[in-house]
Each structure stands twice: as structure tokens, then as C-alpha cells.
Coordinates of C-alpha atoms (C1' of nucleotides) in Angstrom, one line a residue:
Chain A
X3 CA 32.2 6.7 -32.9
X4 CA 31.4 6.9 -36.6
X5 CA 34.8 6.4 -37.4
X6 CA 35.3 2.8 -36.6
X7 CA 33.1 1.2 -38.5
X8 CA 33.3 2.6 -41.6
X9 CA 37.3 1.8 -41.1
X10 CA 36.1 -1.7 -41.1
X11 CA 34.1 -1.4 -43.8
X12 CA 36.2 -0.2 -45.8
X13 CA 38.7 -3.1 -45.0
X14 CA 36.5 -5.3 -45.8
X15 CA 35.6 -4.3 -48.7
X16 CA 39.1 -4.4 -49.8
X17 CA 39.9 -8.1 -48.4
X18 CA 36.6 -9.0 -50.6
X19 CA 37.5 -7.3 -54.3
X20 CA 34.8 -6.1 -55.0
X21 CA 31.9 -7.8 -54.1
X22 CA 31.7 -11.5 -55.0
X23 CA 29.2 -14.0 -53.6
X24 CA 30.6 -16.5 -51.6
X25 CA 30.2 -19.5 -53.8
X26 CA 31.8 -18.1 -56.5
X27 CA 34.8 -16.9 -54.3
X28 CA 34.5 -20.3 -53.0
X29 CA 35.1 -21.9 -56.1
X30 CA 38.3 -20.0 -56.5
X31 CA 39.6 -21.0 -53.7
X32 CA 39.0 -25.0 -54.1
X33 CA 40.4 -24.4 -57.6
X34 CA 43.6 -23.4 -56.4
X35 CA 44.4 -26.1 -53.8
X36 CA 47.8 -24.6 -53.1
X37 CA 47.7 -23.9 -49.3
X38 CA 48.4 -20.6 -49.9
X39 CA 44.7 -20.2 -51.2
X40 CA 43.0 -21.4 -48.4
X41 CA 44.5 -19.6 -46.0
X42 CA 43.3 -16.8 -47.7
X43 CA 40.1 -18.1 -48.3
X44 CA 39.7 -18.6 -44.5
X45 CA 40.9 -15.3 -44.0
X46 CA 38.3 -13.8 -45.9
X47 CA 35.8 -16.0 -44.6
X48 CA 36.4 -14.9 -40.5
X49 CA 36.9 -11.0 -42.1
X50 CA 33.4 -11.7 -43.4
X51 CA 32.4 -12.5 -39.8
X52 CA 33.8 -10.4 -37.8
X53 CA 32.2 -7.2 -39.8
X54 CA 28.9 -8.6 -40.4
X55 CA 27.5 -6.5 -37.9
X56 CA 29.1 -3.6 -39.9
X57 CA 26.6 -4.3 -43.2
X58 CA 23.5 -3.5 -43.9
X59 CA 20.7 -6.0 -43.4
X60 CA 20.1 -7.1 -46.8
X61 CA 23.6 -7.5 -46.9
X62 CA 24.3 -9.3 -43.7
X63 CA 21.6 -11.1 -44.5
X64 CA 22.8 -12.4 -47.8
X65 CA 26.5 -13.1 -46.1
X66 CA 24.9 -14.8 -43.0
X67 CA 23.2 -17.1 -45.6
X68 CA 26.6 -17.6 -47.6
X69 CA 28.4 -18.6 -44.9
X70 CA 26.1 -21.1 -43.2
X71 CA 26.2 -23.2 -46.6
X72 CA 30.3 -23.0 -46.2
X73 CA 32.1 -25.7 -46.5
X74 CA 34.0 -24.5 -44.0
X75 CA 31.0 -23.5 -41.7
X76 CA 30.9 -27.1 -39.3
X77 CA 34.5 -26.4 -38.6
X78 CA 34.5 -23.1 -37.7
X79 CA 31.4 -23.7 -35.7
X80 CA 33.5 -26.5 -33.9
X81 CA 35.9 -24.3 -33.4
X82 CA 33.8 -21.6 -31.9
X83 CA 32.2 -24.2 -30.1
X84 CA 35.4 -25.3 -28.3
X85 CA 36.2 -21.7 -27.4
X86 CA 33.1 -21.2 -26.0
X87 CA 33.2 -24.4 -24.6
X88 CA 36.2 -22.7 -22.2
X89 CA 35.1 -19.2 -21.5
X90 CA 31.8 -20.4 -20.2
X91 CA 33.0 -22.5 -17.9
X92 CA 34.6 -19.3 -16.0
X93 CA 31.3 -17.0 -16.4
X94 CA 29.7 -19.5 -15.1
X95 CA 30.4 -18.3 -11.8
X96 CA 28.2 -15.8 -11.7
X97 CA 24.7 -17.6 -11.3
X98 CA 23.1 -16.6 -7.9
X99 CA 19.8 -17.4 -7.1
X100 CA 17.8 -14.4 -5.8
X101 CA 15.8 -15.7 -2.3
X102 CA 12.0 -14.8 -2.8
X103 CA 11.9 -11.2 -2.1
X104 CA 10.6 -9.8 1.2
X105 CA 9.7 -6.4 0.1
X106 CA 7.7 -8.0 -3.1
X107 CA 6.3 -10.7 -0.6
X108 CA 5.3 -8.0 1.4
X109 CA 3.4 -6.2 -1.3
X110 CA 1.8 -9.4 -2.3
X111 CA 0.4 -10.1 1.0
X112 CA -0.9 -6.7 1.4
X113 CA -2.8 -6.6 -2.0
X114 CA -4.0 -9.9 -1.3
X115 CA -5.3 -8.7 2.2
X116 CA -7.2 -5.7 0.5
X117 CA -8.3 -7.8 -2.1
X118 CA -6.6 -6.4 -4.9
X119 CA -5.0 -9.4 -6.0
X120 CA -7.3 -11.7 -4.3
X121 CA -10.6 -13.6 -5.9
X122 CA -12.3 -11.6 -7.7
X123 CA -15.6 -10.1 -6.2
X124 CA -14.9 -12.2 -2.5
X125 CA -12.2 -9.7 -2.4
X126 CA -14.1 -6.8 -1.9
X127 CA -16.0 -7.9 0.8
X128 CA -12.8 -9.6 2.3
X129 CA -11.3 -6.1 2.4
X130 CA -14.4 -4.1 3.5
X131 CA -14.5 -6.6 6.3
X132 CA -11.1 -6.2 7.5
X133 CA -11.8 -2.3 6.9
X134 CA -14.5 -2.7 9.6
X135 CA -12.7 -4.5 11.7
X136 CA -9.5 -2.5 11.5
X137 CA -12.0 0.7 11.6
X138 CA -13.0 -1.0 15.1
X139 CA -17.2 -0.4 14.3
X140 CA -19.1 2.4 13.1
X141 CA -20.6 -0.7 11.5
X142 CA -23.9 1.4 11.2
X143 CA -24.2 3.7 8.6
X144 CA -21.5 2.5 5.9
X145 CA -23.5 1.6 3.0
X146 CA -23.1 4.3 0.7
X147 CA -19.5 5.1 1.4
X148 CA -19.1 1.8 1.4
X149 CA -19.7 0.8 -1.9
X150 CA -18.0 3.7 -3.2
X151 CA -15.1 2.9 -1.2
X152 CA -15.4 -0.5 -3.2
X153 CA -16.2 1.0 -6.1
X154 CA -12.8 2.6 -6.5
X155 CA -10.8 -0.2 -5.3
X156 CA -13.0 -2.5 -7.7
X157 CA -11.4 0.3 -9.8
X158 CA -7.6 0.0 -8.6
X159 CA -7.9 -3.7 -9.0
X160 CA -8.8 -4.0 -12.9
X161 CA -5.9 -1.1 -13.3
X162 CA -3.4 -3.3 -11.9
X163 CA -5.1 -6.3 -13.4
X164 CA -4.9 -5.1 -16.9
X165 CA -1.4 -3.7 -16.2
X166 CA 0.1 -7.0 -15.0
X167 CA -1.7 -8.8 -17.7
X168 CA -0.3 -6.3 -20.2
X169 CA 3.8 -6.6 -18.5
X170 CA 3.1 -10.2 -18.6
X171 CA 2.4 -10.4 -22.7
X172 CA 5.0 -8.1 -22.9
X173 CA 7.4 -10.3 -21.3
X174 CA 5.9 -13.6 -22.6
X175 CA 6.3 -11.8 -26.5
X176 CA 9.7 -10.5 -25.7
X177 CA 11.3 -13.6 -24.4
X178 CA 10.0 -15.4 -27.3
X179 CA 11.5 -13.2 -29.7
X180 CA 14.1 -13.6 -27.9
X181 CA 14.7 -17.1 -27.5
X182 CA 13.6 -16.8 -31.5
X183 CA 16.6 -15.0 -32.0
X184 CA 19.2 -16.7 -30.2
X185 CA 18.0 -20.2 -32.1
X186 CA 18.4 -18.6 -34.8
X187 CA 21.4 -17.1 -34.1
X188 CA 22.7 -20.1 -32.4
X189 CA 23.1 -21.6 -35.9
X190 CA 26.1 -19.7 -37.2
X191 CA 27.5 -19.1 -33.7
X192 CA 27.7 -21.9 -30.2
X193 CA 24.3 -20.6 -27.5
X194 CA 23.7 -23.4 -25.1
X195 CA 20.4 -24.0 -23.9
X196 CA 21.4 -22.8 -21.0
X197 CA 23.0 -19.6 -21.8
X198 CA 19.0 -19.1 -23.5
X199 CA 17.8 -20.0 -19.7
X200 CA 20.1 -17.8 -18.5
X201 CA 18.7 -14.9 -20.7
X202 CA 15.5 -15.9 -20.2
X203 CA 15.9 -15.5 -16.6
X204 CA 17.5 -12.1 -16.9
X205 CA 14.4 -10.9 -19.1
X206 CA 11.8 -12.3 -16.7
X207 CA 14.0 -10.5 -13.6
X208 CA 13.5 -7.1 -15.2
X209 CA 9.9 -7.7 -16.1
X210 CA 9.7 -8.6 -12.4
X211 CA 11.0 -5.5 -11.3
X212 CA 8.9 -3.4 -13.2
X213 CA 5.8 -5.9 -11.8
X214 CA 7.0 -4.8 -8.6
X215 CA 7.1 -0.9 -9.4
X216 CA 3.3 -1.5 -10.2
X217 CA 2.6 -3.4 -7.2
X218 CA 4.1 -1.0 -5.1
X219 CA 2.2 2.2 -7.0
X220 CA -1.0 0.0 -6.6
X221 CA -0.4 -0.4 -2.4
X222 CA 0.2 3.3 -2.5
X223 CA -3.1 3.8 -4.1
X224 CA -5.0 1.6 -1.9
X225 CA -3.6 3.0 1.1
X226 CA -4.6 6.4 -0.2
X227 CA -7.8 5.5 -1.0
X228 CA -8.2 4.0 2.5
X229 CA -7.0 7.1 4.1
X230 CA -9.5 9.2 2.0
X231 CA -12.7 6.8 2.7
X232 CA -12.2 4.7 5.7
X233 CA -10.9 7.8 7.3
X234 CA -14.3 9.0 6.2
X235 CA -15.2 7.6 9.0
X236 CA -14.2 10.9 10.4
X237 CA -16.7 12.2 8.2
X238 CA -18.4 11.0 12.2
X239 CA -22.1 12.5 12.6
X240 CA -22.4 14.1 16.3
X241 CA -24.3 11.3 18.6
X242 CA -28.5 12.2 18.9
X243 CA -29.0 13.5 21.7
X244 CA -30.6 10.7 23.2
X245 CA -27.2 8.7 23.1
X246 CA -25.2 11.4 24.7
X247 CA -27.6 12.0 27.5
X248 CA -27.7 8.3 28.3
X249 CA -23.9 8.2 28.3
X250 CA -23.3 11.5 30.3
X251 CA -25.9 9.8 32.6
X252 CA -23.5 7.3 33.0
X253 CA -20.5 9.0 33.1
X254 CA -21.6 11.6 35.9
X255 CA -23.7 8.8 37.8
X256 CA -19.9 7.1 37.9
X257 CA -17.9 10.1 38.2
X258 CA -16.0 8.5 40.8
X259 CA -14.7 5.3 38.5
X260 CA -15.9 6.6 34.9
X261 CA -14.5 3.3 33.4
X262 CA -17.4 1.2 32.5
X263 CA -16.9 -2.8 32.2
X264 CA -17.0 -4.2 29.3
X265 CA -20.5 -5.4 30.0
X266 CA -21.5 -1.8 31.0
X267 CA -20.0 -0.6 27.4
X268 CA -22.1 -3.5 25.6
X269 CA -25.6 -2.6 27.5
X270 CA -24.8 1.4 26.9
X271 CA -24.1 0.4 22.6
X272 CA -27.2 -0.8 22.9
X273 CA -28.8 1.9 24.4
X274 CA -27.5 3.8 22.3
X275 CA -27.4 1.8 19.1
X276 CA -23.6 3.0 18.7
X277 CA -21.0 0.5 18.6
X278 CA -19.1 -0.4 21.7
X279 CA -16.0 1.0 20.3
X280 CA -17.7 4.1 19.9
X281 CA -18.8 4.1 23.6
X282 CA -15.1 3.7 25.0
X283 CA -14.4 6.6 22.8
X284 CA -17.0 8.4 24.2
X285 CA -15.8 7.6 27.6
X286 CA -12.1 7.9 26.8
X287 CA -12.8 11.4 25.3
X288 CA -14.8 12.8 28.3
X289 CA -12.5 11.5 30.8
X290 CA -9.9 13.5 29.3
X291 CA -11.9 16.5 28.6
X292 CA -13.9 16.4 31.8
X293 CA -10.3 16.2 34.1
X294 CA -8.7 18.7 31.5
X295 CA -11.4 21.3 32.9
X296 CA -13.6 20.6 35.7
X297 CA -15.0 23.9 35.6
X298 CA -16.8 23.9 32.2
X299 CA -18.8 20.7 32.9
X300 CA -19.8 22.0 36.1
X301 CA -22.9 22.7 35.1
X302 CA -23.4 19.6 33.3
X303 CA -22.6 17.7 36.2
X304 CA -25.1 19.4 38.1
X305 CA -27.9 19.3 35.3
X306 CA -26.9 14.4 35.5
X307 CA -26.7 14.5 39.1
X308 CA -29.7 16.5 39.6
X309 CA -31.8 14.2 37.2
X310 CA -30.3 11.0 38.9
X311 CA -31.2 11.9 42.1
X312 CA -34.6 13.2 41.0
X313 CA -34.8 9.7 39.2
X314 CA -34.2 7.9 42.2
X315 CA -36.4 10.0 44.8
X316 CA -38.6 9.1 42.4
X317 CA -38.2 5.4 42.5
X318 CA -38.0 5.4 46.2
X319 CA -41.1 7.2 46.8
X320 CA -43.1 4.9 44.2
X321 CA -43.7 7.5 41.9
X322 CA -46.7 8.9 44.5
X323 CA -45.2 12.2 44.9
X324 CA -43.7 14.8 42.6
X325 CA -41.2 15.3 44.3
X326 CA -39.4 18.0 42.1
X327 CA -37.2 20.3 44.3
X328 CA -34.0 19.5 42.4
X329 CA -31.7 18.9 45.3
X330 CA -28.0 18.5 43.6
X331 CA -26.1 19.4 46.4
X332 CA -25.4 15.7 47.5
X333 CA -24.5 14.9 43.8
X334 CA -22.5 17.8 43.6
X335 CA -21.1 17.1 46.8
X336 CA -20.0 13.5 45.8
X337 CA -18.7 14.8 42.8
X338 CA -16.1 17.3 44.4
X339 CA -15.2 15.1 46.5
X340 CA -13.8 12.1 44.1
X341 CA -12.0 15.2 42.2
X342 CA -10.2 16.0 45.7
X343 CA -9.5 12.5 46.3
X344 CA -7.6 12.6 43.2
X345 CA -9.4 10.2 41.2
X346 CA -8.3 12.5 38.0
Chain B
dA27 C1' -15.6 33.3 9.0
dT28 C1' -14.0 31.8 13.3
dA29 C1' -14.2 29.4 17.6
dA30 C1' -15.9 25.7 20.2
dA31 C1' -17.5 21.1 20.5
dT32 C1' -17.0 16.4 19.3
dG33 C1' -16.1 11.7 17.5
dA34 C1' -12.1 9.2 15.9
dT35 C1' -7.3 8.2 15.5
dT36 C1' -2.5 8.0 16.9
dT37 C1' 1.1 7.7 20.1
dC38 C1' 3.0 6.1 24.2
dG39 C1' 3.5 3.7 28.5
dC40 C1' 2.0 0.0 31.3
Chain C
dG15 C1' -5.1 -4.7 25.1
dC16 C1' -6.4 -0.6 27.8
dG17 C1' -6.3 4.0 29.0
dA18 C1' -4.1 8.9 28.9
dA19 C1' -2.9 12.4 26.1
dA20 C1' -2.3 14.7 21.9
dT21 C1' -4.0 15.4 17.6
dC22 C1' -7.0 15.2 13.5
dA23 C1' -11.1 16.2 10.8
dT24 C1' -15.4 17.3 11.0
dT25 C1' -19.8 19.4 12.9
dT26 C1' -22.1 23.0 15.4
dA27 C1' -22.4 27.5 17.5
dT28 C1' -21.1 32.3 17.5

DNA sequence: ATAAATGATTTCGC
DNA sequence: GCGAAATCATTTAT
């Protein structure tokens, strides 16, 4: 690999006797006019270019300079032009245009729904709300989670913010330097303008990529962090008592069609200042633990339907008499009965 | 420390 | 979209 070059070098060198600048050589060569000079003096002058790449930048530097003021340089640029001129038309093929992505359009719309791309602080509360609503209530007691939960994604959104700024300077300074470099360059050799699109385009599809990589770490993070805090809505406090008497009331008063209507749910939420989510939970949990085994709520069926009926003695009798003897055998009799008619 | 209870979520069929 | 069932993650009881 180290061999080549220095081959070429030294070739060079040779073709060049020693080292003479350009002019001077030039000189020579216009001296002479025999055409036997000039063929050499072109010869020299492409051996110069082709190993200009092979000398050190002071030195290709100096050459580059040399050979721009050339007599010979519009020709040869003609030339090269013409060249190009033909091998460009069959690259040209290979132009497609990419459709807008669906995974990145995906990502987009999904940092954009939690607010991470969004406005800046409507966002937040734009995401907290579909939270909530995803989250279907526990509306209640959220502040202070809450605002931590927005405090870190407050958090996730200046990373990415700063990091996207930061890929797009990069890429903004790079293709500029770039483009810098093939105008320049595009002086001793043929670049079209749209070869520099073309580049251009190739530069901002890699920067896009790695846009993407960030996009795609930052939905990973917000989905953690919405695992770790809106699942901290499993960080669930037990029901007061209150509650869970008023809905076992309920349930065991119904025990033959547990399924309250949607109206029933609303009035027991408020009853219970939970949510109505939170009451078909309840109801959806007891259901299935109450059918799983009948035998461990016995005694809590007995304890509802025993209150229920004292509850509506009492009503019936007008609240006159105390009448207290606890008589759960019809409740309990109703009770067995739905379970042998294979309501569960 | 471990088991039981419990509210919430997920999965699946309708 | 609802409910059954299984499961998760926590709280409460032992």
C-alpha cells in the first residue's frame, strides 16, 4: 500500500528534472516550438496531474496554482470537460428519489404526540393529557407524579433538541465545506452544479439517518419513561374503605347481574370519588375473583346482604323499630341460587 | 420475609 | 368497545 505511491513519486520526479516551477519549464517549452517539445511539455503537464494527490500540500498546492495559470489549462479543462460531459450521462442513472420514510414518519408522529417535538411548553400538557386519557382516569391524585413525569420528558425533549440542533450545524457546516471544496476544486477539474446537488443530497441523507438513530433512541426513552411513571399509576393506593363498602354493596345487592350500567358506574364514581374506569375495574376484578372462589366471599356476602336487608327493614318499617335480628338467610338464599343458575 | 389482597393492565374473543 | 381471564406491581396482613 506504501509502495505505490512512492513509485509514482519517484516517476515524477524524474519526468520533472529536478524541480522546476512551471513557468520556467513553460518557457522552455514555448522556446522550442518544435512539436516534439510540446508533446513533452503536455506530457509533463498531465504527469503533474495525475500525481498531485501524491505531494505534499505545500507542494500540491504550489503545482495546483502553476497549472491553473497554464496556458494550456482552458484546453485541458475543455477536454476534461468533454469527457465528463460523457461519463455522466451514464451515472446518471442512478438518481432515485427515496418516498418520505414510514418508519421516520412514524417516529415523527409519535414524538409529536408526546410532545417531544411538538410546541414547546403546550406539549407537555398535550402529552400529559393524552397520558390521562390513554391511562383511562385515576385523574385524582396525579399532581406530583405528574410533574415529575413532565419534568423528565421536559428533560428528554431539550436532549433531543440540543442534539438535532447540534447534527443539524454539523451538517449545515459540513456541506458547506463541502460545497467550498468542490467550487474550488471545480476550477482545475469539470463539477456540475448538479453533481454538487447530488453530493449535497448524499451528505444531508446520512445526516438524516443519524437524525433518525436519535429520534428512534429518544421514542425509546419516552416510552421508558412512560412505562416507569404512567405505570406509576400502579403505584394504585387501596380504595378507603368507604369506597369499597359502597361498591361491595353494590356488587352483592346485584349478585345476580353484577354488571352495572354505565349510569350505575357514573353514580358509584361519585360515590366514591374514584373514576368510572376505576369502578369497572373494580367490578371486573370482583367478578372474576368472586366466581373464581365462591367460598372465600361467603362471608362477605353474608356480612352486604345482611346490611341490605337490615337497610331495607329499616326503610319499610319507617325507621320506628330497631329491628336488628340480622336475618341473611333470604340474601344468602338469593345468592346461592343465581350461582346454581349458572349466572357465573 | 412471605403470603394474601388488590387495583391496574394486557390479551383475547365476541 | 366490553367483559373474562391472566398477569403485573404494589399494598396489606401474617
Amino acid at each position: 500500500m506504501d509502495e505505490q505511491p512512492r513509485l509514482m513519486h519517484s516517476h515524477a520526479g524524474v519526468g520533472m528534472a529536478g524541480h522546476p516551477g512551471l513557468p520556467q519549464h513553460m518557457q522552455e517549452g514555448t522556446g522550442g516550438a518544435d512539436g516534439d517539445g510540446r508533446k513533452q511539455d503536455i506530457g509533463d503537464i498531465l504527469q503533474q496531474i495525475m500525481t498531485i494527490t501524491d505531494q505534499s500540500l505545500d507542494e500540491a498546492q504550489a503545482r495546483k496554482h502553476a497549472l491553473n495559470c497554464h496556458r494550456m489549462k482552458p484546453a485541458l479543462f475543455n477536454v476534461l470537460c468533454e469527457i465528463k460531459e460523457k461519463t455522466v450521462l451514464s451515472i446518471r442513472g442512478a438518481q432515485e428519489e427515496e418516498p418520505p420514510d414510514a418508519q421516520l414518519m412514524r417516529l415523527d408522529n409519535m414524538l409529536l404526540a408526546e410532545g417531544v417535538s411538538g410546541p414547546e411548553k403546550g406539549g407537555g400538557s398535550a402529552a400529559a393529557a393524552a397520558a390521562a386519557a390513554a391511562s383511562g382516569g385515576a385523574g385524582a391524585d396525579n399532581s406530583a407524579e405528574h410533574s415529575d413525569y413532565r419534568a423528565k420528558l421536559a428533560q428528554i425533549r431539550q436532549i433531543y433538541h440540543t442534539e438535532l440542533e447540534k447534527y443539524e450545524q454539523a451538517c449545515n457546516e459540513f456541506t458547506t465545506h463541502v460545497m467550498n471544496l468542490l467550487r474550488e476544486q471545480s476550477r482545475t477539474r469539470p463539477i456540475s452544479p448538479k453533481e454538487i446537488e447530488r453530493m449535497v443530497a448524499i451528505i444531508h441523507r446520512k445526516f438524516s439517518s443519524i437524525q433518525m438513530q436519535l429520534k428512534q433512541s429518544t421514542c425509546e426513552a419516552v416510552m421508558i419513561l412512560r412505562s416507569r411513571f404512567l405505570d406509576a399509576r400502579r403505584k394504585r393506593r387501596n380504595f378507603n374503605k368507604q369506597a369499597t363498602e359502597i361498591l361491595n354493596e353494590y356488587f352483592y345487592s346485584h349478585l345476580s347481574n353484577p354488571y352495572p350500567s354505565e349510569e350505575a358506574k357514573e353514580e358509584l364514581a361519585k360515590k366514591c370519588s374514584i373514576t368510572v374506569s376505576q369502578v369497572s375495574n373494580w367490578f371486573g376484578n370482583k367478578r372474576i375473583r368472586y366466581k373464581k372462589n365462591i367460598g372465600k366471599f361467603q362471608e362477605e356476602a353474608n356480612m352486604y346482604a345482611a346490611r341490605t336487608a337490615v337497610n331495607a327493614t329499616n326503610v319499610s318499617s319507617h325507621g320506628s323499630q330497631a329491628n336488628s335480628p340480622s336475618t341473611p338467610n333470604s340474601a344468602v338464599l338469593k345468592m346461592s341460587h343465581f350461582h346454581k343458575n349458572g349466572i357465573f
